[in-house]
PDB file of C-alpha atoms in Angstrom:
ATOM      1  CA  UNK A  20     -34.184 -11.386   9.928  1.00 62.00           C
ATOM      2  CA  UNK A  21     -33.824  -7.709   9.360  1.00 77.00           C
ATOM      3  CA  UNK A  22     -30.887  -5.508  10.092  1.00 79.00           C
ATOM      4  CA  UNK A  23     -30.793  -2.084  10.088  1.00 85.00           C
ATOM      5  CA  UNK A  24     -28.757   0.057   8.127  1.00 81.00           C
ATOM      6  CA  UNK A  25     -25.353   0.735  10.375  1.00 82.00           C
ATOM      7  CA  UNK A  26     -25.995  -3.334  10.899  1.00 86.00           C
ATOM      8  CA  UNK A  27     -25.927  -3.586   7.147  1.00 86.00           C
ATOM      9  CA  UNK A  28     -22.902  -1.419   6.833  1.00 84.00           C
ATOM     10  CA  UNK A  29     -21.052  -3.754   9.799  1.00 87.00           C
ATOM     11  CA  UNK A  30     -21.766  -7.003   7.542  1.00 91.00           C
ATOM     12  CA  UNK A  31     -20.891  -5.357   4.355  1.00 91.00           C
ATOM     13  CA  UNK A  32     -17.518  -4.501   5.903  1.00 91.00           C
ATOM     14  CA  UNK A  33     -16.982  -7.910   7.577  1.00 94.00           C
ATOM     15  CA  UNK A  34     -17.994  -9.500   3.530  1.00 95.00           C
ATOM     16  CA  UNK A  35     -15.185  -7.021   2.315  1.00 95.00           C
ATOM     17  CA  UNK A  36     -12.491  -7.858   4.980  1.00 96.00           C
ATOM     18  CA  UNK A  37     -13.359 -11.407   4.323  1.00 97.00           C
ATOM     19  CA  UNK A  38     -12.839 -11.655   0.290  1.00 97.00           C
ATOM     20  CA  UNK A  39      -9.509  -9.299   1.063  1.00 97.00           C
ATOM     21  CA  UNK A  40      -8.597 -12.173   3.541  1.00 97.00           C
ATOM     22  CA  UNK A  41      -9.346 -14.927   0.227  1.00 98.00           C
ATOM     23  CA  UNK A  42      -7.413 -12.190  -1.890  1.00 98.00           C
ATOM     24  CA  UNK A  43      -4.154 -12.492  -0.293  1.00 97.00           C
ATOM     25  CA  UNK A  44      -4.483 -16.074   0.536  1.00 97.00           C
ATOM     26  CA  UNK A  45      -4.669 -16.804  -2.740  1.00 98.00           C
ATOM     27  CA  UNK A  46      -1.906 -14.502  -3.891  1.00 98.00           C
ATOM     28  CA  UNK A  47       0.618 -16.467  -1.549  1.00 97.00           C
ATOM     29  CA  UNK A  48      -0.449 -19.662  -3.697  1.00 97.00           C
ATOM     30  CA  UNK A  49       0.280 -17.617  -6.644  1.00 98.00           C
ATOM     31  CA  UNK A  50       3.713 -16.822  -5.163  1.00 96.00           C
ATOM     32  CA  UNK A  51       3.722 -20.781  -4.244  1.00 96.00           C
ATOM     33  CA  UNK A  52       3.256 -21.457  -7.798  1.00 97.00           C
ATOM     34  CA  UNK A  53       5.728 -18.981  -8.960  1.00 96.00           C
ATOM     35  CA  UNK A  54       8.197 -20.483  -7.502  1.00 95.00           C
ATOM     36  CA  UNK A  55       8.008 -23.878  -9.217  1.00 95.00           C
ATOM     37  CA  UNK A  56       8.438 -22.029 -12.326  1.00 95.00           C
ATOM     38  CA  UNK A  57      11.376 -19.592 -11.721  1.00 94.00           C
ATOM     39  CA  UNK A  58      12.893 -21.564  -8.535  1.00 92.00           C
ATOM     40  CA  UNK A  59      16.217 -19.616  -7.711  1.00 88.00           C
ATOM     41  CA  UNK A  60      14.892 -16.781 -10.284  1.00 91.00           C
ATOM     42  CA  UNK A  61      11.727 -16.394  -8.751  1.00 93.00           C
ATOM     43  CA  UNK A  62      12.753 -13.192  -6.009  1.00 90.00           C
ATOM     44  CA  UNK A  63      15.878 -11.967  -8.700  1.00 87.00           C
ATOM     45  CA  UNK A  64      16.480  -8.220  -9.168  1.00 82.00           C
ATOM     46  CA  UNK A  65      14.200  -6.976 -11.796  1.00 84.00           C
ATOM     47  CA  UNK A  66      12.863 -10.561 -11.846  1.00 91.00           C
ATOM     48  CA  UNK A  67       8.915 -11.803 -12.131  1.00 95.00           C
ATOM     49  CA  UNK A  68       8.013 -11.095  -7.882  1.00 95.00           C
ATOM     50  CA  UNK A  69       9.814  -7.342  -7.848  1.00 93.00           C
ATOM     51  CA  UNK A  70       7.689  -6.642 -11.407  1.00 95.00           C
ATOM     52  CA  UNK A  71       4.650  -7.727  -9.476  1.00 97.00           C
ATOM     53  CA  UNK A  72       5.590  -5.677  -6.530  1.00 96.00           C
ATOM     54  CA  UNK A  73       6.304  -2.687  -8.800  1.00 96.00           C
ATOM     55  CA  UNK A  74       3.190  -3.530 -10.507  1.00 97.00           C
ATOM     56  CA  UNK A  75       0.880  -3.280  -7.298  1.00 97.00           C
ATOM     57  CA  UNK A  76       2.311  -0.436  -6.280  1.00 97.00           C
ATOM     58  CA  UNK A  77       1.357   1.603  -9.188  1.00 97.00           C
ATOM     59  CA  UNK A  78      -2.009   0.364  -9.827  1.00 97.00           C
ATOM     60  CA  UNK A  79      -2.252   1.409  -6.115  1.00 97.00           C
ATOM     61  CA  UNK A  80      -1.532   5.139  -6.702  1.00 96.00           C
ATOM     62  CA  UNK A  81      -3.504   5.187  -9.985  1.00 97.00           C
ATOM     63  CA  UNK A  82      -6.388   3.622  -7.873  1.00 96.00           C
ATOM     64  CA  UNK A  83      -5.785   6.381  -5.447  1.00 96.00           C
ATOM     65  CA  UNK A  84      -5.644   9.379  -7.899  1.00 94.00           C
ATOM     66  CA  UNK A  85      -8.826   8.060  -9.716  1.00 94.00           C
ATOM     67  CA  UNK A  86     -10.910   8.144  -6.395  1.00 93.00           C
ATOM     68  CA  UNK A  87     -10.333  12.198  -6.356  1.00 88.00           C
ATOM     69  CA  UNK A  88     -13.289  12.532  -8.669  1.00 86.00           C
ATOM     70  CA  UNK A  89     -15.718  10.852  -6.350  1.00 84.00           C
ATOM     71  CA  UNK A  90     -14.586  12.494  -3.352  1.00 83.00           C
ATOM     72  CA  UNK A  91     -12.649  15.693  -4.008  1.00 84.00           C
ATOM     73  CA  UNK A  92     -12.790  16.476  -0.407  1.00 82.00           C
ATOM     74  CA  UNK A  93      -9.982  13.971   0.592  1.00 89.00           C
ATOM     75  CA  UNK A  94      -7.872  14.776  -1.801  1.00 89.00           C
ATOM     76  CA  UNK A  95      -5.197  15.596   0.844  1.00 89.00           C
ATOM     77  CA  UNK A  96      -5.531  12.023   2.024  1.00 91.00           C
ATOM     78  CA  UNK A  97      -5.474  10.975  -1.304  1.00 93.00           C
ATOM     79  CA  UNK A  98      -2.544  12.270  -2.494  1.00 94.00           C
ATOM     80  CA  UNK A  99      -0.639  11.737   0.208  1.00 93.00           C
ATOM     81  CA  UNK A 100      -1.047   7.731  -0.154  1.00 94.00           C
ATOM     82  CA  UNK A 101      -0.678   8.307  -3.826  1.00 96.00           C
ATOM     83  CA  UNK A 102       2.233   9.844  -3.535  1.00 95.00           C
ATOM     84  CA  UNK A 103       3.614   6.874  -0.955  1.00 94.00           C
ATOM     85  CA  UNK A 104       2.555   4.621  -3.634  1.00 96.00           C
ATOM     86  CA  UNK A 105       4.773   5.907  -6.250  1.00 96.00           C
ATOM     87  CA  UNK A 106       8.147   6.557  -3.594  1.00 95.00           C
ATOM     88  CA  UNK A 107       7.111   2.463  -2.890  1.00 93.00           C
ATOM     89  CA  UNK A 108       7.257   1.935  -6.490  1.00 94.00           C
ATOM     90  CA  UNK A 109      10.969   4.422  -7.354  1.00 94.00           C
ATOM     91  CA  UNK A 110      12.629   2.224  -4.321  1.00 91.00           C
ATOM     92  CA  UNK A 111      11.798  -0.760  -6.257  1.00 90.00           C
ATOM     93  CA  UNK A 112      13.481   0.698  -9.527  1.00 90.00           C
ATOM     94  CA  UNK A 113      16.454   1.721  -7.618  1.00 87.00           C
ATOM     95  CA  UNK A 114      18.658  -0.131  -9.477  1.00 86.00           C
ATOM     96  CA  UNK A 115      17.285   1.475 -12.721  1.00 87.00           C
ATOM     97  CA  UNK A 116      17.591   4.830 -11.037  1.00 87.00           C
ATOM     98  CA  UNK A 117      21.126   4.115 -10.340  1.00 86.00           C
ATOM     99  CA  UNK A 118      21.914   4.101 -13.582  1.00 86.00           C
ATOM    100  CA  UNK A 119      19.362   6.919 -15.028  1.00 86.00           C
ATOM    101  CA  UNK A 120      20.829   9.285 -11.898  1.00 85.00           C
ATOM    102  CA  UNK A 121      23.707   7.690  -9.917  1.00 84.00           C
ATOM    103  CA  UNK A 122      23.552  10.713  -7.558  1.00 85.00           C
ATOM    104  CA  UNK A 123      19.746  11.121  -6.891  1.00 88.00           C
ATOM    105  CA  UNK A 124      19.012   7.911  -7.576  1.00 90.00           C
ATOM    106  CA  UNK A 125      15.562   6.129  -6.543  1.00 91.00           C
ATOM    107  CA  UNK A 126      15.144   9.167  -4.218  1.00 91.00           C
ATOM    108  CA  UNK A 127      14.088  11.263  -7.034  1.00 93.00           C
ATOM    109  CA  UNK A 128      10.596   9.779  -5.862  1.00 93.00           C
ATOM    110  CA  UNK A 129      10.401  12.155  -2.752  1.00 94.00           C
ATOM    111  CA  UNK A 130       9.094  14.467  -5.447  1.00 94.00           C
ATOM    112  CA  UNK A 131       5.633  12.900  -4.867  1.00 94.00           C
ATOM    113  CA  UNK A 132       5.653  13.224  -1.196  1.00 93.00           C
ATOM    114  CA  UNK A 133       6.532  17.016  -1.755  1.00 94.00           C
ATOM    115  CA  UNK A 134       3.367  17.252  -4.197  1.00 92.00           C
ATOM    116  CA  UNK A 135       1.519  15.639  -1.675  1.00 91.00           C
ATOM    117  CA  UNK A 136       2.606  18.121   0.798  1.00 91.00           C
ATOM    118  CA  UNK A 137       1.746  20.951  -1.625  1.00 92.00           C
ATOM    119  CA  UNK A 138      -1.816  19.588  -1.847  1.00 87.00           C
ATOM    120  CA  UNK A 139      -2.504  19.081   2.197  1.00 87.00           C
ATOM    121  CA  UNK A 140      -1.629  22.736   2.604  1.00 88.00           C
ATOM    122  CA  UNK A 141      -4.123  23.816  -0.765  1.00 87.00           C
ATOM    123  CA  UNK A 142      -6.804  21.597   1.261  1.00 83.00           C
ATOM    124  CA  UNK A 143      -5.810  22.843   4.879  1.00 85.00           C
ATOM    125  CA  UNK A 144      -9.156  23.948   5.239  1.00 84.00           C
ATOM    126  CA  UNK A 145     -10.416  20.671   5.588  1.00 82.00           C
ATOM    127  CA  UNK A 146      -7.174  18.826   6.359  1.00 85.00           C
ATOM    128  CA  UNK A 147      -8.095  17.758  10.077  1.00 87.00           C
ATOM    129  CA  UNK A 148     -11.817  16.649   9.507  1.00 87.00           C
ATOM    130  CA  UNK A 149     -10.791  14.606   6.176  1.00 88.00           C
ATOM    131  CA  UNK A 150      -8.026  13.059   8.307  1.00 90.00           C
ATOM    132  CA  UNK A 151     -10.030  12.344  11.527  1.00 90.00           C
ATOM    133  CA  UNK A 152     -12.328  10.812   9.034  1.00 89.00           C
ATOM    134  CA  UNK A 153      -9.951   8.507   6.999  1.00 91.00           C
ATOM    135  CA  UNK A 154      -7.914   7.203  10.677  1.00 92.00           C
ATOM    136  CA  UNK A 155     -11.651   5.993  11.766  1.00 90.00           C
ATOM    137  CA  UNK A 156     -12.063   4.053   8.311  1.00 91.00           C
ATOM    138  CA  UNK A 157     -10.973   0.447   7.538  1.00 92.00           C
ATOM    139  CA  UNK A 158      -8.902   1.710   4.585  1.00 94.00           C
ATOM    140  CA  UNK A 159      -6.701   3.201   6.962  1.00 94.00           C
ATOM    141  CA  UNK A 160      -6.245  -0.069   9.650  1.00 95.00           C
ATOM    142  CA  UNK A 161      -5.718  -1.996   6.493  1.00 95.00           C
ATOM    143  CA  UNK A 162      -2.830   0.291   4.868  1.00 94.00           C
ATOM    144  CA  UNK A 163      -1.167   0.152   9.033  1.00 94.00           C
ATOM    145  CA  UNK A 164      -1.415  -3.795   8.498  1.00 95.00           C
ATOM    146  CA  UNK A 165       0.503  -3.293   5.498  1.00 95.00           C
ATOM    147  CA  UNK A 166       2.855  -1.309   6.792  1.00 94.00           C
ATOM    148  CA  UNK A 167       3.620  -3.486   9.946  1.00 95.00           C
ATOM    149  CA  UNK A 168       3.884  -6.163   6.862  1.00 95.00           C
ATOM    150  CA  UNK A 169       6.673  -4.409   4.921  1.00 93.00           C
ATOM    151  CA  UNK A 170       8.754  -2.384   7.603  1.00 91.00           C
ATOM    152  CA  UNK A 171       8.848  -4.374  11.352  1.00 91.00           C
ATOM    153  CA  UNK A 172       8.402  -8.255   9.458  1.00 92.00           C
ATOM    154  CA  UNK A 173       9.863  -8.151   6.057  1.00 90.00           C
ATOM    155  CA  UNK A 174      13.082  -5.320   6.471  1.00 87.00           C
ATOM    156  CA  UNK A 175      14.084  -6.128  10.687  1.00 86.00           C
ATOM    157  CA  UNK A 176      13.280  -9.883  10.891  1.00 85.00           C
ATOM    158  CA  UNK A 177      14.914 -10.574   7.364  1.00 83.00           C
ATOM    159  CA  UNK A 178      18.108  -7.990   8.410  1.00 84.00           C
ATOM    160  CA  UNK A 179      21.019 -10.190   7.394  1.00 84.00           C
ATOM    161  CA  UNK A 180      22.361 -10.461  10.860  1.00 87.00           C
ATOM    162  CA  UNK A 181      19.299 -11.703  12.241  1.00 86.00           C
ATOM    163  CA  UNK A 182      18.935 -14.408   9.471  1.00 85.00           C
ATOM    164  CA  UNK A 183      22.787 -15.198   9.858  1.00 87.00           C
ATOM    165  CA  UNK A 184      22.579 -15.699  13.677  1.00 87.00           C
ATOM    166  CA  UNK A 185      19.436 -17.662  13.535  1.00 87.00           C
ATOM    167  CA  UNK A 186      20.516 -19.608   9.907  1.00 83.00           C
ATOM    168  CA  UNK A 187      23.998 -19.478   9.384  1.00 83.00           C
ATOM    169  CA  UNK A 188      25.779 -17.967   6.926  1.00 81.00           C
ATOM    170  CA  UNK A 189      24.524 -20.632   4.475  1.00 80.00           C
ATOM    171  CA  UNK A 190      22.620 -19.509   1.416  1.00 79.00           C
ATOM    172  CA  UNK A 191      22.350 -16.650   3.640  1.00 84.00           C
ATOM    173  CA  UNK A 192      21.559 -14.379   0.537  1.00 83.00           C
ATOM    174  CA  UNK A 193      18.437 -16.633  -0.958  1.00 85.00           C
ATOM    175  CA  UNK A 194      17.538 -17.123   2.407  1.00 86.00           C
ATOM    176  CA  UNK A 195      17.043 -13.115   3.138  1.00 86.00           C
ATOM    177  CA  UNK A 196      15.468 -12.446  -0.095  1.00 87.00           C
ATOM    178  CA  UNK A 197      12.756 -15.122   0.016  1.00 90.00           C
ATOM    179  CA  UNK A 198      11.802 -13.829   3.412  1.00 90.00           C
ATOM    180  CA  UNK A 199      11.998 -10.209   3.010  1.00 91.00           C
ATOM    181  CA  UNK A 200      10.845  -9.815  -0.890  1.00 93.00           C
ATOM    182  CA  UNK A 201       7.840 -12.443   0.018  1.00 94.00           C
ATOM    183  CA  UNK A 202       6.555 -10.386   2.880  1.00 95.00           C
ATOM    184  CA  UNK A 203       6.985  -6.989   0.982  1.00 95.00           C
ATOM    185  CA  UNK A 204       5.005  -8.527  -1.592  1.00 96.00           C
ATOM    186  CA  UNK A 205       2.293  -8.991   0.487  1.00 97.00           C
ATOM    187  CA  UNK A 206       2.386  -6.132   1.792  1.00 96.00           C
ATOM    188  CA  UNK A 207       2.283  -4.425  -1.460  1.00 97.00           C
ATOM    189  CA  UNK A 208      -0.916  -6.110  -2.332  1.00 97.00           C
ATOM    190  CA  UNK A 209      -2.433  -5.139   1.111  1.00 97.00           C
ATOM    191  CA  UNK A 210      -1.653  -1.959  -0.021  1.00 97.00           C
ATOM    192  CA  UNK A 211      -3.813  -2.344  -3.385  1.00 97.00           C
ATOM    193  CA  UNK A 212      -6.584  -3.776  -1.138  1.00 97.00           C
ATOM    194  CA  UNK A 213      -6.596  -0.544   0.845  1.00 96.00           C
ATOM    195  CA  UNK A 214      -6.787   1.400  -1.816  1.00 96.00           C
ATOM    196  CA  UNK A 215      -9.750  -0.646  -3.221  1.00 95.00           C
ATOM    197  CA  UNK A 216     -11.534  -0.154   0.497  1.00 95.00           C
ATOM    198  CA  UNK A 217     -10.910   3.676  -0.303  1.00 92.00           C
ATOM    199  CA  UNK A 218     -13.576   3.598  -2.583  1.00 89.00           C
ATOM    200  CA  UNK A 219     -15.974   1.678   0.107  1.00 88.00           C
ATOM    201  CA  UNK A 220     -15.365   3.270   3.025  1.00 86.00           C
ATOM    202  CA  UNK A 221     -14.710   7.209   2.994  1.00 79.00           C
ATOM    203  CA  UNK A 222     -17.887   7.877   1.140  1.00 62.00           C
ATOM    204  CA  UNK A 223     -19.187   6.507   4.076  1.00 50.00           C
ATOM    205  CA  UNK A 224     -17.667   7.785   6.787  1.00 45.00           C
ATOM    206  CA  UNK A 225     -18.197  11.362   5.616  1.00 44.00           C
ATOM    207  CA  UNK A 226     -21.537  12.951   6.382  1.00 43.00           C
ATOM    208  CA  UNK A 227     -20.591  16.769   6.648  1.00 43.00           C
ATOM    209  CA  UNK A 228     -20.609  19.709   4.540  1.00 47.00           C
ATOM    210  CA  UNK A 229     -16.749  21.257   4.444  1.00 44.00           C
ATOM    211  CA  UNK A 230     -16.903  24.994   3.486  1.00 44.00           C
ATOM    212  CA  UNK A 231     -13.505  26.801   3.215  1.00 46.00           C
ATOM    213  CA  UNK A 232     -12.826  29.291   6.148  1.00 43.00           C
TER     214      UNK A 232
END
C-alpha cells in the first residue's frame, strides 16, 4: 500500500498526536507515583509537582526561542508563546517574587509579553500570514487544549467555593490543590508537547516566500 505524500503527512501527524497521547498518560502515572513518595508534600508550595511545573514551563520557552533559527519567519509567533511561557513560569515563583519585589511581584513577568509585542510589530510585515499559518497547525489546537486544561478545568472547577459546595469544607485546602495543581500540571506539559509539534508542523505548513513591503 502506497500513500501519497499529504497522506504521509496525515499519518505522521496522527503517529505524533498518538505518542503525545502515551506522553501525558504516562506523566499522570508519574504524578501517581509521586504521590506515594511525598503524600501530603507532594502539591506543597515550592514542593517536587510546582518545580516540575516551573520546570516545563521553561524548557517550553527555551524550546520555543531555539526554533527561531529554523524558521526566522515566525518569530512573532514564536516569541509571543515564549514569552507566555516565561509569565507561566514568574506566576509559579510568585511567592519568591513576593519577597524579591513585594510591590511588582510575579508580575514583573509581563516584561516578556511586552518583548513579544515589540517583536510582532518588528515582523508586522509578515505578522498575518505567519499567524494564519500557525492557527491552521496542530501546534496551535494542542497549546488551546492546554489552555482549556489550565484556565476553565484546573482554576474554575477547583475555585474553593465550588469544591466547598460540592465537598464540604473538609480538607477543603488539600482537596483544591490536588485538583487544581494536578490539572495545571498537565497542562504545563501539553504545553511542552506543543512546543515540540512547533518544530513538526510550521515548517510544514509554510510554503511561501515573505518579502517585507
Amino acid at each position: 500500500m502506497f500513500f501519497s505524500k499529504q497522506e504521509k503527512i496525515i499519518v505522521f501527524n496522527v503517529v505524533r498526536q498518538f505518542i503525545y497521547f502515551c506522553v501525558v498518560f504516562a506523566f499522570v502515572l508519574f504524578l501517581v507515583y509521586l504521590s506515594s513518595i511525598y503524600h501530603s508534600k507532594t502539591f506543597a508550595e515550592h514542593g517536587i509537582v510546582e518545580n516540575i511545573q516551573l520546570g516545563l514551563l521553561l524548557l517550553s520557552g527555551i524550546i520555543f526561542l531555539t526554533q527561531l533559527k529554523l524558521r526566522p519567519e515566525y518569530a512573532c509567533v514564536l516569541w509571543l508563546l515564549a514569552s507566555c511561557s516565561f509569565l507561566g513560569a514568574c506566576r509559579e515563583l510568585d511567592m519568591f517574587f513576593e519577597d524579591c519585589l513585594p510591590i511588582i511581584s510575579w508580575k514583573i513577568g509581563f516584561i516578556f509579553p511586552l518583548i513579544a509585542f515589540g517583536k510582532a510589530y518588528q515582523y508586522r510585515y509578515c505578522l498575518k500570514k505567519t499567524l494564519i499559518r500557525f492557527f491552521t497547525s496542530p501546534s496551535f489546537y494542542m497549546m488551546s487544549c492546554s489552555m482549556i486544561i489550565i484556565i476553565p478545568v484546573a482554576q474554575c472547577i477547583g475555585h474553593r467555593p465550588f469544591v466547598i459546595n460540592v465537598l464540604g469544607d473538609n480538607n477543603i485546602v488539600a482537596i483544591k490543590e490536588l485538583f487544581e495543581e494536578a490539572c495545571e500540571a498537565v497542562g504545563y506539559m501539553m504545553i511542552l508537547l506543543s512546543s515540540i509539534e512547533c518544530y513538526f508542523s510550521l515548517p510544514k505548513t509554510v510554503n511561501m516566500k515573505i518579502n517585507r513591503k
